[in-house]
Structure formats: structure tokens, C-alpha cells
Amino acid sequence: MDMEQKGTPVVTEMQVIPVAGYDSMLMTLSGAHAPWFTRNLVILKDSAGNTGIGEIHGGDYTCEALKSCIPLVVGQPTGKYRTILSSIHKAGTRAEGDDGEGIQTLDISKLKFVVKAEWAIECALLDLLGKHLELPMCELLGDGRQRDEIETLGYLFYVSEKEKAHPDLSYLDEGSSSDPWFKLRRQEMLTPERIVEQAQVLHEKYGFGNFKLKGGVFEGAREMDAIRALKKAFPKGRINLDPNGAWSLKEAIEICKPMEGILTYIEDPCGPESGFSSREIMAEFKNAVNLPVATNMIATDWRQFYHSAALRSVDIVLADPHFWGFGGSVRMAQILNDWGLTWGSHSNNHFDVTLAAFAHVAAAAPGNPTALDTHWIWQDGQNLLEDTPEIINGYLQVPKKPGLGVTLNMKRVMEANELYNSLPSHDRDDTMAMQYLIPDWKFDCRKPSLVR
Ligand code: GKR
Ligand code: MG
């Protein structure tokens, strides 16, 4: 027996399973969410008989990228997970169509270049390694486990009237559910009153006291009415608005200045303009307005972060592990903490494998992270796990078992794969549903989606 065989177990199999789930007609600058969303699952098996899992964004591009990694993963010892990831990076080339702009203008077609498929493999490898070492994944990251539960925010969205897209697009109707949140979440909610109702029902179910409203839908001033109403209903709550860079610098200053003391922070208020990058524009915004600024758009890799930090464009970096990697996201948390800045994570629609992964990354983030984003509340019930981590009193519970600490329900996974295979397209397209609300609607990163 050679040294390698004596060490950690060897990966014997890697499966990539694309899956889909249902969503509400959620509104954002990029349009309206379709009735479904897609993700990719990675399932690894090792020579000790363990299973490791990871989840990442959907779409054919990411699915193919994952499949192309199989020869670099199978046959390797799990303890060499860093070398495995490094070999994947070395084999990678810049994709055709990737102009390096990232998502600073929320062009959703570029999200796939910011998401890195291999982080789902990193997650599955850390799951296997944790099982081998009999340690939860968060113990393998950064300085190890910092906390057992993660403060999480209620991610509020304006929701449009799905009937307008019927029968071409059929969104779920949960109007007869006995769960007040499930009953509410597919209905139209476009006024400040209905946004407050959304927050109250979420507070009842999950205990959230902090909220983020997805903006970029109405004029900024109108969205601030919803923020004021939320602050009135939750005076102690940390309330944040994210228009995804929809406003010009001038507008952003005008809209946000009166909100000092009401908003806890503002996320990506403005984007690139007049030949200046969004990092420069957000630095000017920060000079003018006394509000902390968060981003998941202008610092999505280390090179962008270097410029953001040099310009002091942001206070809170929402370092989503699907963009930065698990090790990378925690590395960011360590740096931000050492520098007196704040870590958090951004999310897109996801299943509960990602929910468990978020829990471990946030458990290993030192300091005082901001409340974590998650879209899970819009998907809750479509569980792919036997043991989905719970959100109790506004805190996501970190799984205690080794590795990721959760188990796939393969029947549910194969149903989600069937749904995926039945879809007309696998890529996120927020324009399609928008056409039913405003005919011939086109994305414009400077116009809120319902302002045309
Ligand atoms: O789900 O529509 C959405 C969000 O707008 C998402 O695409 C963003 O990436 O949640 C995200 C954000 O914080 O910017
Ligand atoms: Mg954001």
C-alpha cells in the first residue's frame, strides 16, 4: 500500500445533476422571475463509502463546466482538495463572451461568468473530508467555528400579478395552504402595506427582525415609502434596500440622504456612469451620504475587491461562496474583520443544500457579520434534503453532524431533475415574464423594471 492509499479516502464517483424548482413572480431591476429557477448539484462518492454534496447556480454553461471537471476529481484523495481545485483553475480558460465586466450593471447573462462552477465541487469535497475527520465543515474553514447559529434577514420582494402571464407561464398557487407564509408568497404584493404584511408574516414564521427589500422596481423615492413603513413596523430592525445599481449618483444621493437613520445600510445604490466604474461612483456616493454601503456587484473577485478597497467604495462585502469559493469567502471575512469592515453573503434562488453551505461559511466568518441573505423562504417546502437546516427566531441553525451535516433525499432530487428536463430553457431569463407585464419590455440597467 502506498502513502496515498493510507491517507484520506479517494473520490470514486462524481455526478452532476441539474435540478429545477418553483418560484414566485419576484420583481427586480432585471425583470420578473420566471415560474421556475435552476441549479446544479454535485454528488461525490469516496472509497470510504461516504457521499459529499454541493449546489451551485443552474444553466447549461455551469452544468457543462462541472462535467468537464470530472476527470480532475475522480481518483483523487479528498485531503488534496486544494490541489484538485488548483488543477481545475489551471485548466480553466476565459469563456467566450466574458468581457470581464462582471455584474456591475446586473446583466443577468453575465452572472454565469461570476459564478464559479468548481465551488460546488469544493463544497462536496469539504463535505467528504469533514465526514472522514468527523468534523462539521465550518471547523475546516478559516479559524474554525465561530458560532452555532447565523443571524439571517428576511429577503422581501415586490411580487407581480402572476395571472397576467397565465396560461403561458404557470406560477404555483399556494392560496389554499394552511401555512400563512406559503399562502401569501405567490400573491401580488406591490404596495408598502403589502410589503409590511410580507415582513410581518415572515417574522411570524421565521422570527426575522432584519429585512432587505429588493428594489430597482419602482422609482427610488417610492421604494423608500416601503422602507419607512417597514421601519415603523419594526423600529429595532435593520432595514436595507438593494436597487442593484439602478440610480445615477445624483439620484442616489437625493434619495438616500433623507434615509440616514432609517436605512441601516444601502446595497449597490449606483452603477458605472460617465466613464467612471461603479467602484469610483460608489466611493463618491459614500463621501456624500452617511450610510454604510454593501455590495455583491462591484467586488465579486479579488481584483475588483482590490480597487473597491483602495477607493473605499464599500463597507460590507457580500462575499457569496458561489462567487468566491468557501475558502475564499471565509478569507474575505477574515480580511474584512481585520480591517474593521463587515462580511455578509449575497444569494440567488437556491435549494437547501446551499442553505446548509451558507450556514457553515457564515459559522466560520469571524467578527460580526451582517445578517445573511437567503432566497430560501421563497422555496421553503421544496426540500431536497432529509434534514433541511431551520431558521428559528431569525437565526439559521448550523448543522452539527460531520461535513455539511445533511442528507440528500434522492427521490426529491430526481423529481427536481425531471422538472429541469421538462423546461423550455435552463438559463435565468427575467425578460420573458416581464413581457406579460409590459409588452416589448427591454432591460435597462438605469430604469427600474416597472418604470417604462
Ligand atoms: O433574485 O432577483 C433576484 C436578485 O435580484 C438577485 O439576482 C441578486 O443577485 O439577490 C441579489 C442581490 O442581492 O443583488
Ligand atoms: Mg445585492
CSV table of C-alpha atoms and ligand atoms in Angstrom, one decimal:
chain,number,residue,atom,x,y,z
A,1,MET,CA,0.0,0.0,0.0
A,2,ASP,CA,1.5,3.4,-1.0
A,3,MET,CA,1.3,6.6,1.1
A,4,GLU,CA,-1.7,8.0,-0.8
A,5,GLN,CA,-3.8,4.9,0.0
A,6,LYS,CA,-3.1,5.3,3.7
A,7,GLY,CA,-4.3,8.9,3.7
A,8,THR,CA,-7.7,10.3,3.1
A,9,PRO,CA,-10.4,8.4,1.1
A,10,VAL,CA,-10.3,8.7,-2.7
A,11,VAL,CA,-13.1,10.1,-4.8
A,12,THR,CA,-14.6,7.2,-6.7
A,13,GLU,CA,-17.5,8.9,-8.5
A,14,MET,CA,-18.7,12.4,-9.4
A,15,GLN,CA,-22.3,13.0,-10.6
A,16,VAL,CA,-23.6,16.3,-11.9
A,17,ILE,CA,-27.4,16.6,-11.6
A,18,PRO,CA,-29.2,19.7,-12.9
A,19,VAL,CA,-32.4,20.5,-10.9
A,20,ALA,CA,-35.2,23.0,-11.0
A,21,GLY,CA,-37.7,24.3,-8.5
A,22,TYR,CA,-40.7,26.7,-8.5
A,23,ASP,CA,-40.6,30.5,-7.8
A,24,SER,CA,-42.9,33.5,-7.4
A,25,MET,CA,-43.1,36.3,-9.9
A,26,LEU,CA,-40.5,38.2,-7.9
A,27,MET,CA,-39.6,41.7,-9.3
A,28,THR,CA,-36.1,43.1,-9.7
A,29,LEU,CA,-34.2,45.5,-11.9
A,30,SER,CA,-33.5,42.7,-14.3
A,31,GLY,CA,-37.3,42.0,-14.8
A,32,ALA,CA,-39.6,39.4,-13.3
A,33,HIS,CA,-38.6,35.9,-12.1
A,34,ALA,CA,-39.9,33.1,-14.2
A,35,PRO,CA,-42.1,30.4,-12.6
A,36,TRP,CA,-39.1,28.2,-12.1
A,37,PHE,CA,-35.4,28.5,-11.3
A,38,THR,CA,-32.5,26.1,-12.0
A,39,ARG,CA,-29.5,24.9,-10.0
A,40,ASN,CA,-26.8,22.2,-10.4
A,41,LEU,CA,-26.0,19.6,-7.8
A,42,VAL,CA,-22.7,17.8,-7.5
A,43,ILE,CA,-22.6,14.4,-5.8
A,44,LEU,CA,-19.3,12.8,-4.9
A,45,LYS,CA,-18.7,9.3,-3.6
A,46,ASP,CA,-15.5,8.2,-1.8
A,47,SER,CA,-13.7,4.9,-1.1
A,48,ALA,CA,-14.9,5.0,2.5
A,49,GLY,CA,-18.5,4.9,1.3
A,50,ASN,CA,-19.3,8.5,2.1
A,51,THR,CA,-21.3,10.9,-0.1
A,52,GLY,CA,-20.4,14.6,-0.4
A,53,ILE,CA,-22.7,17.2,-1.9
A,54,GLY,CA,-22.6,20.7,-3.3
A,55,GLU,CA,-25.1,23.1,-5.1
A,56,ILE,CA,-24.5,26.0,-7.4
A,57,HIS,CA,-26.3,28.1,-10.0
A,58,GLY,CA,-28.2,26.5,-12.8
A,59,GLY,CA,-27.8,26.7,-16.6
A,60,ASP,CA,-26.1,24.7,-19.3
A,61,TYR,CA,-22.9,26.7,-19.1
A,62,THR,CA,-22.3,25.8,-15.4
A,63,CYS,CA,-23.5,22.3,-15.9
A,64,GLU,CA,-21.0,21.7,-18.7
A,65,ALA,CA,-18.2,23.3,-16.7
A,66,LEU,CA,-18.9,20.9,-13.9
A,67,LYS,CA,-19.0,17.9,-16.1
A,68,SER,CA,-15.6,18.9,-17.7
A,69,CYS,CA,-14.0,18.7,-14.2
A,70,ILE,CA,-14.9,15.0,-13.6
A,71,PRO,CA,-11.5,13.7,-14.8
A,72,LEU,CA,-9.7,16.1,-12.5
A,73,VAL,CA,-11.7,15.0,-9.4
A,74,VAL,CA,-12.3,11.2,-9.7
A,75,GLY,CA,-9.4,9.2,-8.4
A,76,GLN,CA,-8.0,12.0,-6.2
A,77,PRO,CA,-7.7,11.8,-2.4
A,78,THR,CA,-10.1,14.1,-0.6
A,79,GLY,CA,-7.3,15.5,1.6
A,80,LYS,CA,-5.8,17.1,-1.6
A,81,TYR,CA,-8.9,19.2,-2.2
A,82,ARG,CA,-6.8,22.3,-2.6
A,83,THR,CA,-4.7,20.7,-5.3
A,84,ILE,CA,-7.8,19.4,-7.0
A,85,LEU,CA,-9.3,22.9,-7.1
A,86,SER,CA,-6.0,24.4,-8.2
A,87,SER,CA,-5.8,21.9,-11.1
A,88,ILE,CA,-9.3,22.9,-12.1
A,89,HIS,CA,-8.3,26.6,-12.1
A,90,LYS,CA,-5.1,25.9,-14.1
A,91,ALA,CA,-7.2,24.0,-16.7
A,92,GLY,CA,-9.7,26.9,-17.0
A,93,THR,CA,-9.7,29.5,-19.8
A,94,ARG,CA,-11.7,32.7,-20.1
A,95,ALA,CA,-15.0,31.9,-21.7
A,96,GLU,CA,-16.1,33.3,-24.9
A,97,GLY,CA,-18.5,36.2,-24.1
A,98,ASP,CA,-16.9,37.0,-20.8
A,99,ASP,CA,-15.8,40.6,-21.1
A,100,GLY,CA,-14.7,40.9,-17.5
A,101,GLU,CA,-17.4,43.5,-16.7
A,102,GLY,CA,-19.0,41.1,-14.1
A,103,ILE,CA,-22.4,42.1,-12.8
A,104,GLN,CA,-21.8,45.7,-12.2
A,105,THR,CA,-24.8,46.5,-14.5
A,106,LEU,CA,-26.9,43.5,-13.4
A,107,ASP,CA,-26.7,42.0,-16.9
A,108,ILE,CA,-28.0,38.5,-15.8
A,109,SER,CA,-26.5,36.9,-18.9
A,110,LYS,CA,-23.0,37.6,-17.3
A,111,LEU,CA,-23.9,36.1,-13.9
A,112,LYS,CA,-22.6,32.7,-15.1
A,113,PHE,CA,-19.1,34.2,-15.5
A,114,VAL,CA,-19.1,35.4,-11.9
A,115,VAL,CA,-20.3,32.1,-10.5
A,116,LYS,CA,-17.5,29.6,-10.5
A,117,ALA,CA,-18.8,26.0,-11.0
A,118,GLU,CA,-15.9,24.5,-9.1
A,119,TRP,CA,-17.1,25.9,-5.8
A,120,ALA,CA,-19.9,23.2,-5.8
A,121,ILE,CA,-17.0,20.7,-6.1
A,122,GLU,CA,-15.2,22.4,-3.2
A,123,CYS,CA,-18.3,22.1,-1.1
A,124,ALA,CA,-18.7,18.4,-1.9
A,125,LEU,CA,-15.0,17.7,-1.2
A,126,LEU,CA,-15.2,19.5,2.2
A,127,ASP,CA,-18.3,17.5,3.0
A,128,LEU,CA,-16.4,14.3,2.3
A,129,LEU,CA,-13.3,15.5,4.2
A,130,GLY,CA,-15.4,16.6,7.2
A,131,LYS,CA,-17.1,13.2,7.3
A,132,HIS,CA,-13.6,11.5,7.2
A,133,LEU,CA,-12.4,13.7,10.1
A,134,GLU,CA,-15.7,13.5,11.9
A,135,LEU,CA,-15.9,17.3,12.0
A,136,PRO,CA,-18.5,19.8,10.7
A,137,MET,CA,-17.4,21.7,7.6
A,138,CYS,CA,-17.2,25.0,9.4
A,139,GLU,CA,-14.3,23.5,11.5
A,140,LEU,CA,-12.3,23.1,8.3
A,141,LEU,CA,-12.7,26.8,7.2
A,142,GLY,CA,-10.7,29.8,8.3
A,143,ASP,CA,-10.3,29.9,12.1
A,144,GLY,CA,-13.0,27.3,12.6
A,145,ARG,CA,-16.5,27.5,14.1
A,146,GLN,CA,-17.3,31.0,15.4
A,147,ARG,CA,-21.0,30.5,16.2
A,148,ASP,CA,-23.7,27.8,16.2
A,149,GLU,CA,-26.5,29.9,14.6
A,150,ILE,CA,-26.4,32.6,11.9
A,151,GLU,CA,-28.4,35.8,12.0
A,152,THR,CA,-30.4,35.8,8.8
A,153,LEU,CA,-32.5,38.5,7.1
A,154,GLY,CA,-36.0,38.3,5.7
A,155,TYR,CA,-35.5,38.9,1.9
A,156,LEU,CA,-38.5,40.9,0.8
A,157,PHE,CA,-39.6,41.3,-2.8
A,158,TYR,CA,-42.2,43.1,-4.7
A,159,VAL,CA,-44.3,40.3,-6.3
A,160,SER,CA,-46.3,40.9,-9.5
A,161,GLU,CA,-49.7,39.6,-10.6
A,162,LYS,CA,-48.9,36.2,-12.0
A,163,GLU,CA,-52.3,35.9,-13.6
A,164,LYS,CA,-51.1,38.3,-16.3
A,165,ALA,CA,-48.7,35.6,-17.6
A,166,HIS,CA,-51.3,32.8,-17.4
A,167,PRO,CA,-51.7,30.4,-19.1
A,168,ASP,CA,-48.4,30.7,-20.9
A,169,LEU,CA,-46.4,30.8,-17.7
A,170,SER,CA,-48.0,28.9,-14.8
A,171,TYR,CA,-46.7,30.0,-11.4
A,172,LEU,CA,-47.6,28.0,-8.4
A,173,ASP,CA,-50.7,28.9,-6.5
A,174,GLU,CA,-50.5,28.2,-2.8
A,175,GLY,CA,-53.6,30.1,-2.0
A,176,SER,CA,-55.1,27.1,-0.2
A,177,SER,CA,-52.1,26.4,2.0
A,178,SER,CA,-52.7,26.3,5.8
A,179,ASP,CA,-49.3,28.0,6.3
A,180,PRO,CA,-49.8,31.8,6.3
A,181,TRP,CA,-46.5,32.4,4.6
A,182,PHE,CA,-46.9,29.8,1.9
A,183,LYS,CA,-50.4,31.1,1.3
A,184,LEU,CA,-49.1,34.7,0.9
A,185,ARG,CA,-45.9,34.3,-1.1
A,186,ARG,CA,-47.3,33.7,-4.6
A,187,GLN,CA,-49.8,36.6,-4.4
A,188,GLU,CA,-49.4,40.1,-5.8
A,189,MET,CA,-47.6,42.4,-3.3
A,190,LEU,CA,-46.7,45.8,-4.8
A,191,THR,CA,-47.6,48.4,-2.2
A,192,PRO,CA,-45.8,49.5,1.0
A,193,GLU,CA,-48.7,48.0,3.0
A,194,ARG,CA,-48.3,44.6,1.3
A,195,ILE,CA,-44.5,44.7,1.8
A,196,VAL,CA,-45.1,45.3,5.5
A,197,GLU,CA,-47.6,42.4,5.6
A,198,GLN,CA,-44.9,40.3,3.9
A,199,ALA,CA,-42.4,41.2,6.6
A,200,GLN,CA,-44.9,40.5,9.4
A,201,VAL,CA,-45.9,37.1,8.1
A,202,LEU,CA,-42.2,36.2,7.7
A,203,HIS,CA,-41.5,37.5,11.2
A,204,GLU,CA,-44.2,35.2,12.5
A,205,LYS,CA,-42.9,32.1,10.6
A,206,TYR,CA,-39.1,32.5,10.9
A,207,GLY,CA,-38.6,35.2,13.6
A,208,PHE,CA,-36.8,37.7,11.3
A,209,GLY,CA,-36.2,41.1,12.8
A,210,ASN,CA,-34.0,42.4,10.0
A,211,PHE,CA,-35.1,42.9,6.4
A,212,LYS,CA,-33.8,43.6,2.9
A,213,LEU,CA,-36.2,44.8,0.2
A,214,LYS,CA,-35.2,44.1,-3.4
A,215,GLY,CA,-35.5,47.5,-5.2
A,216,GLY,CA,-35.0,48.6,-8.7
A,217,VAL,CA,-38.7,48.0,-9.4
A,218,PHE,CA,-40.3,51.5,-8.8
A,219,GLU,CA,-38.9,55.0,-8.6
A,220,GLY,CA,-36.4,55.1,-5.7
A,221,ALA,CA,-38.5,57.6,-3.7
A,222,ARG,CA,-41.5,55.3,-3.9
A,223,GLU,CA,-39.5,52.4,-2.7
A,224,MET,CA,-38.3,54.5,0.3
A,225,ASP,CA,-42.0,54.7,1.3
A,226,ALA,CA,-41.9,51.0,1.8
A,227,ILE,CA,-38.7,51.3,3.8
A,228,ARG,CA,-40.3,53.9,6.0
A,229,ALA,CA,-43.3,51.8,6.6
A,230,LEU,CA,-41.1,48.8,7.4
A,231,LYS,CA,-39.1,50.8,9.9
A,232,LYS,CA,-42.3,52.0,11.5
A,233,ALA,CA,-43.5,48.3,11.9
A,234,PHE,CA,-40.0,47.1,13.0
A,235,PRO,CA,-38.4,50.1,14.8
A,236,LYS,CA,-35.5,47.9,16.1
A,237,GLY,CA,-35.0,46.1,12.8
A,238,ARG,CA,-32.0,46.6,10.5
A,239,ILE,CA,-33.6,47.6,7.2
A,240,ASN,CA,-31.8,47.6,3.9
A,241,LEU,CA,-32.7,48.3,0.3
A,242,ASP,CA,-31.0,46.9,-2.8
A,243,PRO,CA,-31.8,48.6,-6.2
A,244,ASN,CA,-28.9,46.8,-7.9
A,245,GLY,CA,-27.2,50.0,-9.1
A,246,ALA,CA,-30.4,51.4,-10.7
A,247,TRP,CA,-29.8,55.0,-9.7
A,248,SER,CA,-27.5,57.7,-11.0
A,249,LEU,CA,-25.1,59.1,-8.4
A,250,LYS,CA,-27.2,62.3,-8.2
A,251,GLU,CA,-30.4,60.4,-7.8
A,252,ALA,CA,-28.9,58.0,-5.2
A,253,ILE,CA,-27.7,60.9,-3.1
A,254,GLU,CA,-31.0,62.7,-3.3
A,255,ILE,CA,-33.0,59.5,-2.4
A,256,CYS,CA,-30.7,58.2,0.3
A,257,LYS,CA,-29.7,61.3,2.2
A,258,PRO,CA,-33.1,61.7,3.9
A,259,MET,CA,-32.9,58.0,4.9
A,260,GLU,CA,-29.9,58.3,7.2
A,261,GLY,CA,-31.0,56.8,10.5
A,262,ILE,CA,-33.9,54.9,8.8
A,263,LEU,CA,-32.0,52.6,6.5
A,264,THR,CA,-29.3,50.6,8.3
A,265,TYR,CA,-27.3,50.4,5.1
A,266,ILE,CA,-27.8,50.7,1.4
A,267,GLU,CA,-26.8,48.0,-1.1
A,268,ASP,CA,-25.4,48.8,-4.6
A,269,PRO,CA,-27.2,52.2,-4.9
A,270,CYS,CA,-25.5,53.2,-8.2
A,271,GLY,CA,-23.5,51.8,-11.1
A,272,PRO,CA,-21.0,52.9,-13.6
A,273,GLU,CA,-21.5,56.3,-15.2
A,274,SER,CA,-19.8,59.0,-17.3
A,275,GLY,CA,-16.8,56.8,-17.9
A,276,PHE,CA,-16.3,56.0,-14.2
A,277,SER,CA,-16.6,52.5,-12.9
A,278,SER,CA,-19.2,51.7,-10.3
A,279,ARG,CA,-16.3,51.4,-7.8
A,280,GLU,CA,-15.4,55.1,-8.3
A,281,ILE,CA,-19.1,56.2,-8.3
A,282,MET,CA,-19.9,54.3,-5.1
A,283,ALA,CA,-16.8,55.9,-3.4
A,284,GLU,CA,-18.3,59.3,-4.3
A,285,PHE,CA,-21.7,58.2,-3.0
A,286,LYS,CA,-20.1,57.3,0.3
A,287,ASN,CA,-18.4,60.7,0.6
A,288,ALA,CA,-21.9,62.3,0.2
A,289,VAL,CA,-24.1,60.1,2.3
A,290,ASN,CA,-23.7,58.9,5.8
A,291,LEU,CA,-24.8,55.3,5.3
A,292,PRO,CA,-22.8,52.1,5.2
A,293,VAL,CA,-22.7,50.7,1.7
A,294,ALA,CA,-22.9,47.0,0.8
A,295,THR,CA,-22.2,45.2,-2.5
A,296,ASN,CA,-22.5,42.0,-4.4
A,297,MET,CA,-22.0,43.7,-7.7
A,298,ILE,CA,-18.8,45.7,-7.7
A,299,ALA,CA,-16.5,43.4,-5.7
A,300,THR,CA,-17.0,39.9,-7.0
A,301,ASP,CA,-13.4,38.8,-7.2
A,302,TRP,CA,-10.1,39.7,-5.6
A,303,ARG,CA,-9.0,42.1,-8.4
A,304,GLN,CA,-12.3,44.1,-8.1
A,305,PHE,CA,-12.0,44.0,-4.4
A,306,TYR,CA,-8.5,45.5,-4.5
A,307,HIS,CA,-9.9,48.5,-6.4
A,308,SER,CA,-13.0,48.8,-4.2
A,309,ALA,CA,-10.8,48.7,-1.0
A,310,ALA,CA,-8.3,51.2,-2.4
A,311,LEU,CA,-11.2,53.6,-3.3
A,312,ARG,CA,-13.1,52.9,-0.1
A,313,SER,CA,-16.2,52.2,-2.2
A,314,VAL,CA,-17.8,49.7,0.3
A,315,ASP,CA,-18.2,48.8,3.9
A,316,ILE,CA,-19.9,45.5,3.6
A,317,VAL,CA,-18.8,42.9,1.1
A,318,LEU,CA,-21.5,40.2,0.4
A,319,ALA,CA,-19.0,37.5,-0.5
A,320,ASP,CA,-21.2,34.8,-1.8
A,321,PRO,CA,-19.3,31.4,-1.6
A,322,HIS,CA,-20.7,30.6,-5.1
A,323,PHE,CA,-18.7,33.5,-6.4
A,324,TRP,CA,-15.7,33.4,-4.1
A,325,GLY,CA,-15.5,29.8,-3.0
A,326,PHE,CA,-15.9,28.5,0.5
A,327,GLY,CA,-12.2,29.1,1.5
A,328,GLY,CA,-12.3,32.4,-0.4
A,329,SER,CA,-15.5,33.7,1.2
A,330,VAL,CA,-14.1,33.0,4.7
A,331,ARG,CA,-10.7,34.5,3.7
A,332,MET,CA,-12.7,37.7,2.8
A,333,ALA,CA,-14.5,37.5,6.2
A,334,GLN,CA,-11.1,37.4,8.0
A,335,ILE,CA,-9.6,40.3,6.0
A,336,LEU,CA,-12.7,42.5,6.4
A,337,ASN,CA,-12.8,41.8,10.1
A,338,ASP,CA,-9.1,42.7,10.5
A,339,TRP,CA,-9.7,45.9,8.6
A,340,GLY,CA,-12.8,46.9,10.6
A,341,LEU,CA,-15.1,46.2,7.6
A,342,THR,CA,-18.1,43.8,7.5
A,343,TRP,CA,-18.8,40.5,5.8
A,344,GLY,CA,-22.1,39.1,4.6
A,345,SER,CA,-23.3,36.9,1.8
A,346,HIS,CA,-25.5,37.5,-1.2
A,347,SER,CA,-27.9,34.9,-2.6
A,348,ASN,CA,-29.8,34.0,-5.6
A,349,ASN,CA,-32.7,31.5,-5.7
A,350,HIS,CA,-31.4,28.2,-4.2
A,351,PHE,CA,-32.3,24.9,-2.7
A,352,ASP,CA,-31.5,23.7,0.9
A,353,VAL,CA,-28.0,22.3,0.0
A,354,THR,CA,-26.9,25.9,-0.5
A,355,LEU,CA,-28.7,26.9,2.7
A,356,ALA,CA,-26.6,24.3,4.7
A,357,ALA,CA,-23.5,25.6,2.9
A,358,PHE,CA,-24.3,29.2,3.7
A,359,ALA,CA,-24.7,28.2,7.4
A,360,HIS,CA,-21.2,26.7,7.5
A,361,VAL,CA,-19.5,29.6,5.7
A,362,ALA,CA,-21.2,32.1,8.0
A,363,ALA,CA,-20.4,30.0,11.0
A,364,ALA,CA,-16.7,30.3,10.2
A,365,ALA,CA,-16.8,34.0,9.4
A,366,PRO,CA,-15.0,35.9,12.3
A,367,GLY,CA,-16.2,39.1,13.8
A,368,ASN,CA,-19.7,40.5,13.5
A,369,PRO,CA,-21.1,39.6,10.1
A,370,THR,CA,-24.2,41.4,8.8
A,371,ALA,CA,-27.4,39.3,8.7
A,372,LEU,CA,-27.2,36.7,5.9
A,373,ASP,CA,-29.2,37.0,2.7
A,374,THR,CA,-31.2,33.9,1.6
A,375,HIS,CA,-33.9,33.4,-1.0
A,376,TRP,CA,-34.8,30.1,0.7
A,377,ILE,CA,-38.1,31.5,2.2
A,378,TRP,CA,-39.4,31.6,-1.4
A,379,GLN,CA,-38.6,28.0,-1.9
A,380,ASP,CA,-39.1,26.5,1.5
A,381,GLY,CA,-41.1,23.2,1.2
A,382,GLN,CA,-39.3,22.2,-2.0
A,383,ASN,CA,-36.7,20.5,0.1
A,384,LEU,CA,-34.0,18.3,-1.5
A,385,LEU,CA,-32.7,17.3,2.0
A,386,GLU,CA,-34.0,15.0,4.6
A,387,ASP,CA,-32.8,17.4,7.3
A,388,THR,CA,-33.0,21.0,6.0
A,389,PRO,CA,-31.4,23.4,8.4
A,390,GLU,CA,-34.1,25.5,10.2
A,391,ILE,CA,-34.4,29.3,10.7
A,392,ILE,CA,-35.5,29.8,14.2
A,393,ASN,CA,-36.1,33.3,15.8
A,394,GLY,CA,-34.3,34.8,12.8
A,395,TYR,CA,-31.2,32.5,13.1
A,396,LEU,CA,-30.2,29.8,10.7
A,397,GLN,CA,-29.1,26.7,12.7
A,398,VAL,CA,-25.7,25.3,11.7
A,399,PRO,CA,-25.9,21.5,11.1
A,400,LYS,CA,-23.9,19.7,13.8
A,401,LYS,CA,-23.1,16.4,12.0
A,402,PRO,CA,-19.8,15.9,10.2
A,403,GLY,CA,-19.2,17.6,6.8
A,404,LEU,CA,-22.1,19.6,5.5
A,405,GLY,CA,-24.1,17.6,8.0
A,406,VAL,CA,-27.1,17.0,5.8
A,407,THR,CA,-28.5,14.1,3.7
A,408,LEU,CA,-30.0,14.3,0.2
A,409,ASN,CA,-33.5,13.0,-0.5
A,410,MET,CA,-32.8,11.3,-3.8
A,411,LYS,CA,-36.4,10.9,-4.7
A,412,ARG,CA,-36.9,14.7,-4.4
A,413,VAL,CA,-33.7,15.2,-6.3
A,414,MET,CA,-34.8,13.1,-9.3
A,415,GLU,CA,-38.2,14.9,-9.3
A,416,ALA,CA,-36.4,18.2,-9.4
A,417,ASN,CA,-34.2,16.8,-12.3
A,418,GLU,CA,-37.4,15.8,-14.2
A,419,LEU,CA,-38.8,19.3,-13.8
A,420,TYR,CA,-35.5,20.6,-15.1
A,421,ASN,CA,-35.6,18.3,-18.1
A,422,SER,CA,-39.1,19.5,-18.9
A,423,LEU,CA,-38.2,23.2,-19.0
A,424,PRO,CA,-38.1,25.1,-22.3
A,425,SER,CA,-34.8,26.7,-21.2
A,426,HIS,CA,-32.3,26.3,-18.4
A,427,ASP,CA,-30.9,29.8,-18.1
A,428,ARG,CA,-32.3,32.5,-16.0
A,429,ASP,CA,-34.3,35.0,-18.1
A,430,ASP,CA,-36.2,37.7,-16.3
A,431,THR,CA,-37.3,39.4,-19.5
A,432,MET,CA,-39.6,36.6,-20.5
A,433,ALA,CA,-42.2,37.1,-17.7
A,434,MET,CA,-41.8,40.9,-17.9
A,435,GLN,CA,-43.3,40.8,-21.4
A,436,TYR,CA,-46.6,39.9,-19.9
A,437,LEU,CA,-46.5,42.9,-17.6
A,438,ILE,CA,-45.1,45.4,-20.1
A,439,PRO,CA,-45.2,44.4,-23.8
A,440,ASP,CA,-41.8,44.7,-25.6
A,441,TRP,CA,-40.1,45.4,-22.2
A,442,LYS,CA,-36.3,45.6,-22.5
A,443,PHE,CA,-33.7,45.5,-19.8
A,444,ASP,CA,-32.2,48.9,-19.0
A,445,CYS,CA,-29.8,48.9,-16.0
A,446,ARG,CA,-30.8,52.6,-15.3
A,447,LYS,CA,-34.6,52.2,-15.3
A,448,PRO,CA,-36.5,50.4,-12.5
A,449,SER,CA,-38.3,47.5,-14.1
A,450,LEU,CA,-41.8,48.8,-13.7
A,451,VAL,CA,-40.9,52.3,-14.8
A,452,ARG,CA,-41.2,52.5,-18.6
B,1,GKR,O1,-33.2,37.2,-7.1
B,1,GKR,O2,-33.7,38.8,-8.5
B,1,GKR,C1,-33.0,38.4,-7.6
B,1,GKR,C2,-31.9,39.2,-7.0
B,1,GKR,O3,-32.0,40.5,-7.5
B,1,GKR,C3,-30.6,38.6,-7.4
B,1,GKR,O4,-30.5,38.4,-8.7
B,1,GKR,C4,-29.5,39.5,-6.9
B,1,GKR,O5,-28.3,39.0,-7.4
B,1,GKR,O6,-30.1,39.0,-4.6
B,1,GKR,C5,-29.2,39.6,-5.5
B,1,GKR,C6,-28.6,40.9,-4.9
B,1,GKR,O7,-28.6,41.0,-3.7
B,1,GKR,O8,-28.2,41.7,-5.7
B,2,MG,MG,-27.5,42.9,-4.0
